[in-house]
Each structure stands twice: as structure tokens, then as C-alpha cells.
C-alpha positions as YAML, in Angstrom:
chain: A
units: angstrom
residues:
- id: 1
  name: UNK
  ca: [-21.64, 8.23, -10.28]
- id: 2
  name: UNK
  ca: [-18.14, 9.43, -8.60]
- id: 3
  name: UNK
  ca: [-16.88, 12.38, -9.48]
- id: 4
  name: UNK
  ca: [-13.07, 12.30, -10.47]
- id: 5
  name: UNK
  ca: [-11.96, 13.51, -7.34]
- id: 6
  name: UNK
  ca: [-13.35, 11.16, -5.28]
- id: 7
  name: UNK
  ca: [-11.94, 8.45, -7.73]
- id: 8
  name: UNK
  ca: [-8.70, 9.62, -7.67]
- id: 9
  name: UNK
  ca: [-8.92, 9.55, -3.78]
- id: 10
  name: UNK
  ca: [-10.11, 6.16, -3.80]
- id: 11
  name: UNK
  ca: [-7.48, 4.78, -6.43]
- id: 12
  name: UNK
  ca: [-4.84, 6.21, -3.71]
- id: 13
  name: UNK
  ca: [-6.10, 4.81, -0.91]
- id: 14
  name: UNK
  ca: [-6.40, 1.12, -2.95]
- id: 15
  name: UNK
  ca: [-2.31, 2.00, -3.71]
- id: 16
  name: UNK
  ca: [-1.54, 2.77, -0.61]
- id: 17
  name: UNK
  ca: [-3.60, 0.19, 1.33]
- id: 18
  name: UNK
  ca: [-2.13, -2.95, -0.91]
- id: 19
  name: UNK
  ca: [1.51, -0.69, 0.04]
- id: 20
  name: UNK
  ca: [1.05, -0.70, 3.69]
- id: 21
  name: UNK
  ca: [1.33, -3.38, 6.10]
- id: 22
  name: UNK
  ca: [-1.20, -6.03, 6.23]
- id: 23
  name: UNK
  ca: [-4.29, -5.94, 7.84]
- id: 24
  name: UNK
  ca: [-3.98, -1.46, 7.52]
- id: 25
  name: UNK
  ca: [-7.03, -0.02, 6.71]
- id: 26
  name: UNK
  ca: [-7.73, 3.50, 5.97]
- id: 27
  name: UNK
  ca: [-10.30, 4.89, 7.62]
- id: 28
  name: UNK
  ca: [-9.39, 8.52, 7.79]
- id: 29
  name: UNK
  ca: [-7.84, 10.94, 4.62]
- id: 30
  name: UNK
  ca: [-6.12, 13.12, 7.67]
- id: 31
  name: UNK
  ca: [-4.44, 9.85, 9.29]
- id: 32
  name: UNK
  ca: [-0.76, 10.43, 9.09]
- id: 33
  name: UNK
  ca: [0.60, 7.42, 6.83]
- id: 34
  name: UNK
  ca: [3.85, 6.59, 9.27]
- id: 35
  name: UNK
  ca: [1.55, 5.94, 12.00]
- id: 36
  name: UNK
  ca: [0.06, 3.39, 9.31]
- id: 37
  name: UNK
  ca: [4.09, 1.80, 8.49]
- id: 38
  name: UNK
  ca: [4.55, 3.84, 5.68]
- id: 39
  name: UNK
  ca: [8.04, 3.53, 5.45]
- id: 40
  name: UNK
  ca: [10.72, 4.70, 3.10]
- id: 41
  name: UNK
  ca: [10.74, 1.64, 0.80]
- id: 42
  name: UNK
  ca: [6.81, 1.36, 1.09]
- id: 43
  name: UNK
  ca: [6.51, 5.24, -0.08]
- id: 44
  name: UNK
  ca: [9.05, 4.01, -3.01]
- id: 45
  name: UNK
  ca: [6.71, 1.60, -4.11]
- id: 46
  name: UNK
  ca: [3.56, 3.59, -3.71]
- id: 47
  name: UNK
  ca: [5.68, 5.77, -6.25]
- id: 48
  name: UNK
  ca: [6.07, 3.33, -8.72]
- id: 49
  name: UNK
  ca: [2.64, 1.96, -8.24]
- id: 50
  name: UNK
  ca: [0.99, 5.40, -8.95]
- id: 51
  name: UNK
  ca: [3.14, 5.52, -12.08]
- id: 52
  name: UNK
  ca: [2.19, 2.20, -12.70]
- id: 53
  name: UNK
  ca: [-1.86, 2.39, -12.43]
- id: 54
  name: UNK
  ca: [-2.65, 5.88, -12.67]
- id: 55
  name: UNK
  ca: [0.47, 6.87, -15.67]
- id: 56
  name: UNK
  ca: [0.98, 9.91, -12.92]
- id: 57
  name: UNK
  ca: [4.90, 10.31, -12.66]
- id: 58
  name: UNK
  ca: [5.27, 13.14, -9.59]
- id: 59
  name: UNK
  ca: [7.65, 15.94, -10.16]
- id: 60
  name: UNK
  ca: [10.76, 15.54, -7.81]
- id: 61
  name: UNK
  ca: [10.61, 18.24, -5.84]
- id: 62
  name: UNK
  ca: [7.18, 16.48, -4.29]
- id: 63
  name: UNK
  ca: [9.13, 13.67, -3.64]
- id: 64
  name: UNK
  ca: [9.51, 14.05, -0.16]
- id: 65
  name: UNK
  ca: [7.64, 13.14, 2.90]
- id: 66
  name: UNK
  ca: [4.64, 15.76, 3.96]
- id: 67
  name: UNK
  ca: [3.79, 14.38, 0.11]
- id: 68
  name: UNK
  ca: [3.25, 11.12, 1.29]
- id: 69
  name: UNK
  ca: [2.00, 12.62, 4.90]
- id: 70
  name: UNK
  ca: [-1.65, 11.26, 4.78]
- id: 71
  name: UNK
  ca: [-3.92, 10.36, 1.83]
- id: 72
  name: UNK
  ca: [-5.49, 13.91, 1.55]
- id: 73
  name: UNK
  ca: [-1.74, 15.39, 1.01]
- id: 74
  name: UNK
  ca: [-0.88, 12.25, -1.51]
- id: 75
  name: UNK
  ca: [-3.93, 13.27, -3.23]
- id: 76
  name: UNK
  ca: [-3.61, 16.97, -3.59]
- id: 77
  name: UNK
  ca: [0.08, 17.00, -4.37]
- id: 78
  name: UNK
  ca: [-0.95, 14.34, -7.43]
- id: 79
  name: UNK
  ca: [-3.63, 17.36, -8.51]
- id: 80
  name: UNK
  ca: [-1.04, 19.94, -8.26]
- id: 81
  name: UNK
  ca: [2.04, 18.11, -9.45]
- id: 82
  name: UNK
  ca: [0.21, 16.52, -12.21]
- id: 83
  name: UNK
  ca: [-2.30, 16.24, -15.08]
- id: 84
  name: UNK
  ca: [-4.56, 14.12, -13.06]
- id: 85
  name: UNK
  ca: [-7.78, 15.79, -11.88]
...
């Protein structure tokens, strides 16, 4: 059984990984996104996508980029900026 974390973690990374170009896999939480081609229009539609999937709406003032640095900082601002667990 996975805990919520760990689901939450791995509903980001499916978000991010259908939001990043093709063939990008993640392979490391600590892997800065950009180096991935996370761009500004790809971060706006992991936005809506995490709105979309997970009904988490983040607060505007984590609506910049060390948010969206690497998964592990996606992730943690969602906990902290949101209900989600």
C-alpha cells in the first residue's frame, strides 16, 4: 500500500512527465525540471493539469519558478500551499 505522500509524488511526476518533452523520464526527485524542457508554457500547463487531476489550485505567491524547480520542490510547495497531504 502507498502512503499518500508517495502518491502524491507519483501523481506529479505522471503530470509533469505527460508535460515535458517526449521521451523525458524522471528518474531523480532532485533533477532540476529546466534541464528536463520545462518551460514557461509547459509549467502553465502542469498548473492547470494539477488543478485539473488533483482539484489542488496553488496559491499565487508559489507561482513562480524554484516551485516548479524539481519534483521534490513541486511536491512540497503542493503540501504547504495546499490541502493535499
Amino acid at each position: 500500500m502507498s502512503s499518500p505522500a508517495s502518491s502524491l509524488t507519483g501523481a506529479v511526476r505522471e503530470i509533469l512527465v505527460r508535460n515535458l518533452p517526449d521521451g523525458t523520464a524522471l528518474v531523480d526527485d532532485d533533477v532540476p525540471l529546466r534541464e528536463l524542457g520545462l518551460s514557461s508554457l509547459r509549467m502553465v500547463r502542469v498548473v492547470v493539469a494539477l488543478r485539473e487531476e488533483l482539484g489542488s489550485e496553488l496559491p499565487d505567491d508559489l507561482l513562480r519558478p524554484e516551485t516548479f524547480h524539481t519534483v521534490r520542490s513541486l511536491v512540497s510547495a503542493l503540501r504547504a500551499g495546499t490541502d493535499l497531504a
